[in-house]
Every structure is written in C-alpha cells, then in structure tokens.
Amino acid sequence: MKRIAIIGGGISGLSAAFALEKQRRAGIPIDYVVYESNRDLGGVLVTEHVEGCVVEAGPDSFLTEKPWAADLCRELGLGAQLIGSNDAHRKTYIVVNGRLVVMPDGLMFMVPTQILPTVLSPLFSIGTKLRMAREWFHPPRKAEGDETVAAFVERHYGPEMVDRLADPLLSGVYGGEAAGLSIRAVLPRFSEMEAKYGSLGRAMLAARSKMAKAPARPLFTSLKDGMQQLVDALLARFPEDSIRPDTRVESLEQKDGNWLVHSLAGSDQFDSVIVGTSAPAAAALIRPINNELAQELGGISYSSSVTLTLGYDQSVRASLPPGFGFLVPRTEGKRMLAATFVHNKFPHRAPDDRALIRCFLGGARDEAILDSSDDQILRIVRKELREIIGLSAEPRFARVYKWKSAMAQYGVGHLERLARIDRLRSALPGLALAGNAYRGIGVPDCVRSGQDAAAGVLTFLGLSKETLPASAS
Ligand SMILES: Cc1cc2nc3c(=O)[nH]c(=O)nc-3n(C[C@H](O)[C@H](O)[C@H](O)COP(=O)(O)OP(=O)(O)OC[C@H]3O[C@@H](n4cnc5c(N)ncnc54)[C@H](O)[C@@H]3O)c2cc1C
C-alpha cells in the first residue's frame, strides 16, 4: 500500500484527492490523507444562503471555455446543477469621471472588433480611437522576452486602454495590476496573436469567425446552489479518515526515501506528498529540505481581496441599471474595484423581489483594506455606491469576507520561474505541487493542477495506467 499526503484542502488539494480516490476505488493499492488547517474544507470556495439569496464569499463561477471544473462537476453527478451566466443581459460599465459608461459592443476582453460601437463610445478619447485604427496595421512581432500587460497593451492601444480596461479587468480576475503582471503568463494568447497577426483586432476577428461555427456558450458557468456544492460533493466521496480538518502541517521531512508530515496531531509517514497550498505556505514547508526551491516559491507574490455582498429590496432592483455590473479604474480614486449585479448575472441566485450586489475591494494596491473592520468596509462601499450609482437605500443584509494573500500574481518572468521550480522539484522524488500559484488562478486551472499532481505522484509510485502491469490496472 502506497501512502500519499495532500497538504491543503482547497479545490486544488481536493481535486488531487478525488483523482486518487477514483484509483483507490478501482483497486489501486493507495491510501491518502488531506491535511487542512481550517475547520472547513474548500479553501476560498464558500457559499452562504441568506434570505433566499445565494451569497458567494469567494469565486462565484468559472470560465466556460476552461472545461476542467465543469467536467469534474459532471463526474460528481452535479451536471443538472450547472448553470450558465445570463449573457443576454451581459452589459458591463466602466466608471469614468464618476459616471457609468457602458463597454461598447464588440470588445473582446479589451480588443475592439467592431468599428461603429467603438467609434461612438464615450469610453475612449479621440487619441485612443486613432490608436485603435492604427493597431489594425500592427506588424507581426515575435516576443523577445516577457513584459508587463501594461507595456504590451500600451504598445497596441496607448495608456488610456491600460487605465480604463486592462487594469480594471485584471484587478477583477487577479486582484493585480496591469503594470505588475506578465503578458506571457496571464494573457498568453495575446502574445501568440501578436506573433502571428501583429494586430490583436485582426487576430480576434479571425478567432471569432472560427468560433461562429460553434454553438454559443455562456461566458461563465456556475452551480445553482453555489460553488460550495462542488466542495460538498467532493467531500461526500472521501472515506472519513482520509480528511483531517483543523490540522495544520507544521513541517515536512525527507527520511530514508519517505516523507514525514508533522502536525500538532502527530507525525505520519508517506511515500509521496502533494503540496496544494499557496506558494508562500509551500515555501515555508519546503525550506528545510531545499532552500533554492523555497526561494523560488517564495518569490511568487500574492494579493488579498475583500468581497462584500449587499441584499436589497425590489425597489432597488428596479432602480439599478441593466447588466452584470461595473469596473472602477484606479484613477477614479475609489477603494472599490468592481461590483456585480448578481441578480442579473445569475438570476436564480436572488428571488425576483431582491437585488444582490457583490462588491470587490483590495488587490495589489490596497492591502490596507484588510485592516478595516467589517463596519468600516460597509461604510466605504455604501458611500461609493451612492457616489457612482446614486444608491443610498438601506441594505437588508450585508456579508463581508476577507481573503488574505489568496490571489497569486504572475509577475514578469513567471514562466521562467515555473521552469526553475519544475527542475528543482524533480530533484525531490515523490513531491508534487498544485494550486493557483503556477499555471492558472481560476477554479478550472486549480482543478487541473490537482489532477496533474495526482497523476504525477501515481507515475512516480509506479501506479499509473502506463506503469502498472496489465493485471493490476
Ligand atoms: C474573492 C475571490 C474571488 C474569486 N473569483 C473567482 C471566480 O469567480 N472564478 C474563478 O475561476 N476563480 C476565482 N477566484 C480564484 C480561485 O477561487 C482560487 O484561485 C482557487 O479557488 C484557489 O484554490 P486552491 O486550492 O489552490 O487554494 P486555496 O483555496 O487558498 O486553498 C489552500 C488551502 O491550503 C490550506 N493550507 C495552507 N497552509 C496549510 C498547512 N500548512 N497545512 C494544512 N493546510 C494548509 C489553506 O487553509 C487553504 O484551505 C477567486 C478567488 C478569490 C479569493
């Protein structure tokens, strides 16, 4: 019997555990233990139900085009629970000089693909519109090295595009800023498009004409009753003694070709270890074993975020603008980064007579928000909602969630760092890494990273389909 420890019971660690559980049920001789510091498993996937509303504390959905999370849901019997975002009402606003300006039709991420709506939009100055026209003739350019998203976007469309779109969009997804994130790690398709077509506009149009042949799918997918359904369905599959909540791993040790996992509950011996924590937490565990690997892991920075969900009555719902919500560029001088009108994005998450607004704060430039009390955060958000959309009604309820150092920031050179991490890790037999620090921060990427880590340790242990004798697989 081979034993595997999984450190961290977020979606990355649980996905690794489920991949192992399937093998165990198929008769492969393994046994695994998931260590989680918190009482609850699932990491940032937490859903609350308040007054008939589904309130997400962390992620509210995942990108449909990345299949791994939805596939996992189907495998767990949650296929009928999968829902798509209400894209018929997909309209997003950007706050410009304190007012909402709708994002023009035809913008794909931040790339304009339709001339008229872009030309008529008050979102961009004449100067930026001229840059957009010139971008059409941008020559193909093979990337010589990495650069920031801000530098890349500025080369194509100028600084206003960075301020009004790139930065707010990235702070929504990564809690980071365009001037700190790597184009090759965060938007690899943009680098490829530039190399092949030069112009991002022309590249997007080419991609769209291919996509037009496929049936349209909603941009985001989620679960009817909230993202925690995924965690609950996973937990229902594991033998009880495989899960150790409230058990923080204090240190790791390599001894005679085995791994010793030390926690306050005692020490246990394993053949393999999957570390599914944040990179700094992984660095702390690995430092006594390999300082160089720990240095690389510790070099991946994280930002923190705060979400605040407000529930209102029907009168507020009727008064809000249509659409999914708005993004706030930094230059507007607000603490809020974005707000989602949840009742429009996922209508079944709020009864017809309720409005549900989810606001985001924090990110790379505002770690200080974590030091504010829930009441202070509520006051900040209510003041800014009053200023931006004229909303002064008293909410029926408010829920604040603080996530310290939860969002990995892929800085310039991230892919090279990953190559160094892979090389250093492969010198530590039986160790695998999973989590949002490496090859994607979204829930589907984390699911895949857990599955890949599980496949890696099975191969190392000689237990994968490829390495097992036919009689055992
Ligand atoms: C507010 C917010 C909104 C988001 N929105 C979206 C979204 O809409 N769509 C999307 O796709 N993604 C979204 N994301 C990103 C995505 O949710 C995360 O990247 C992903 O869930 C991270 O999962 P994980 O398992 O890698 O890490 P985590 O969820 O952070 O789990 C790691 C776990 O390891 C545990 N741990 C750490 N150290 C130890 C130790 N020494 N011993 C034992 N346990 C330990 C921690 O307690 C934690 O539970 C969002 C993230 C946040 C914070």
GROMACS .gro file of C-alpha atoms and ligand atoms in nm, residues 7-13 35-38 42-45 57-63 247-249 276-278 281 285 305 307 358 360 403 406-407 435-436 441-444 446, ligand 1:
model
   97
    7ILE     CA    1  -0.139   1.937   0.219
    8GLY     CA    2  -0.415   2.196   0.170
    9GLY     CA    3  -0.785   2.119   0.131
   10GLY     CA    4  -0.876   2.394  -0.117
   11ILE     CA    5  -1.014   2.300  -0.458
   12SER     CA    6  -0.661   2.212  -0.580
   13GLY     CA    7  -0.595   1.966  -0.298
   35TYR     CA    8  -0.442   1.793   0.579
   36GLU     CA    9  -0.628   2.124   0.612
   37SER     CA   10  -0.553   2.397   0.868
   38ASN     CA   11  -0.909   2.529   0.874
   42GLY     CA   12  -1.272   2.403   0.021
   43GLY     CA   13  -1.037   2.698   0.075
   44VAL     CA   14  -1.190   3.010  -0.078
   45LEU     CA   15  -1.496   2.822  -0.215
   57ALA     CA   16  -1.777   3.455  -0.040
   58GLY     CA   17  -1.507   3.368  -0.292
   59PRO     CA   18  -1.540   3.263  -0.658
   60ASP     CA   19  -1.892   3.287  -0.799
   61SER     CA   20  -1.837   3.098  -1.127
   62PHE     CA   21  -1.572   2.983  -1.370
   63LEU     CA   22  -1.490   3.045  -1.733
  247THR     CA   23  -0.476   2.006   1.116
  248ARG     CA   24  -0.211   2.247   1.001
  249VAL     CA   25   0.105   2.084   0.869
  276GLY     CA   26  -0.162   2.218  -0.254
  277THR     CA   27  -0.122   2.536  -0.050
  278SER     CA   28  -0.034   2.888  -0.163
  281ALA     CA   29   0.298   2.835   0.254
  285LEU     CA   30   0.730   2.376   0.435
  305SER     CA   31  -0.914   4.066  -0.160
  307THR     CA   32  -1.585   4.083  -0.109
  358ARG     CA   33  -2.135   4.193  -0.481
  360PHE     CA   34  -1.474   4.378  -0.463
  403TRP     CA   35  -0.921   3.675   0.183
  406ALA     CA   36  -0.536   3.445  -0.177
  407MET     CA   37  -0.464   3.562  -0.532
  435GLY     CA   38  -0.252   2.534  -0.661
  436ASN     CA   39  -0.321   2.873  -0.808
  441ILE     CA   40  -0.552   3.114  -1.096
  442GLY     CA   41  -0.912   3.022  -1.188
  443VAL     CA   42  -1.106   2.734  -1.035
  444PRO     CA   43  -1.078   2.518  -1.352
  446CYS     CA   44  -0.677   2.468  -0.994
  474LIG     C1   45  -1.255   3.661  -0.368
  474LIG     C2   46  -1.214   3.566  -0.475
  474LIG     C3   47  -1.291   3.558  -0.590
  474LIG     C4   48  -1.254   3.469  -0.691
  474LIG     N1   49  -1.334   3.458  -0.801
  474LIG     C5   50  -1.309   3.361  -0.892
  474LIG     C6   51  -1.405   3.332  -0.992
  474LIG     O1   52  -1.513   3.392  -0.998
  474LIG     N2   53  -1.375   3.233  -1.082
  474LIG     C7   54  -1.260   3.159  -1.074
  474LIG     O2   55  -1.239   3.069  -1.156
  474LIG     N3   56  -1.168   3.183  -0.977
  474LIG     C8   57  -1.191   3.280  -0.885
  474LIG     N4   58  -1.102   3.302  -0.783
  474LIG     C9   59  -0.975   3.225  -0.780
  474LIG    C10   60  -0.994   3.082  -0.729
  474LIG     O3   61  -1.107   3.073  -0.648
  474LIG    C11   62  -0.873   3.038  -0.648
  474LIG     O4   63  -0.754   3.061  -0.720
  474LIG    C12   64  -0.880   2.889  -0.612
  474LIG     O5   65  -1.002   2.856  -0.552
  474LIG    C13   66  -0.763   2.854  -0.522
  474LIG     O6   67  -0.775   2.720  -0.479
  474LIG     P1   68  -0.652   2.648  -0.406
  474LIG     O7   69  -0.699   2.517  -0.358
  474LIG     O8   70  -0.533   2.649  -0.494
  474LIG     O9   71  -0.616   2.745  -0.285
  474LIG     P2   72  -0.697   2.779  -0.152
  474LIG    O10   73  -0.843   2.785  -0.176
  474LIG    O11   74  -0.630   2.900  -0.097
  474LIG    O12   75  -0.669   2.654  -0.059
  474LIG    C14   76  -0.544   2.629   0.001
  474LIG    C15   77  -0.572   2.562   0.136
  474LIG    O13   78  -0.448   2.525   0.196
  474LIG    C16   79  -0.465   2.537   0.335
  474LIG     N5   80  -0.331   2.541   0.397
  474LIG    C17   81  -0.235   2.635   0.384
  474LIG     N6   82  -0.126   2.602   0.454
  474LIG    C18   83  -0.154   2.483   0.513
  474LIG    C19   84  -0.078   2.396   0.600
  474LIG     N7   85   0.047   2.426   0.641
  474LIG     N8   86  -0.137   2.282   0.643
  474LIG    C20   87  -0.263   2.248   0.605
  474LIG     N9   88  -0.338   2.328   0.524
  474LIG    C21   89  -0.283   2.443   0.479
  474LIG    C22   90  -0.542   2.666   0.350
  474LIG    O14   91  -0.606   2.674   0.476
  474LIG    C23   92  -0.640   2.655   0.234
  474LIG    O15   93  -0.765   2.600   0.272
  474LIG    C24   94  -1.136   3.389  -0.678
  474LIG    C25   95  -1.058   3.399  -0.563
  474LIG    C26   96  -1.097   3.485  -0.461
  474LIG    C27   97  -1.014   3.493  -0.335
   0.00000   0.00000   0.00000
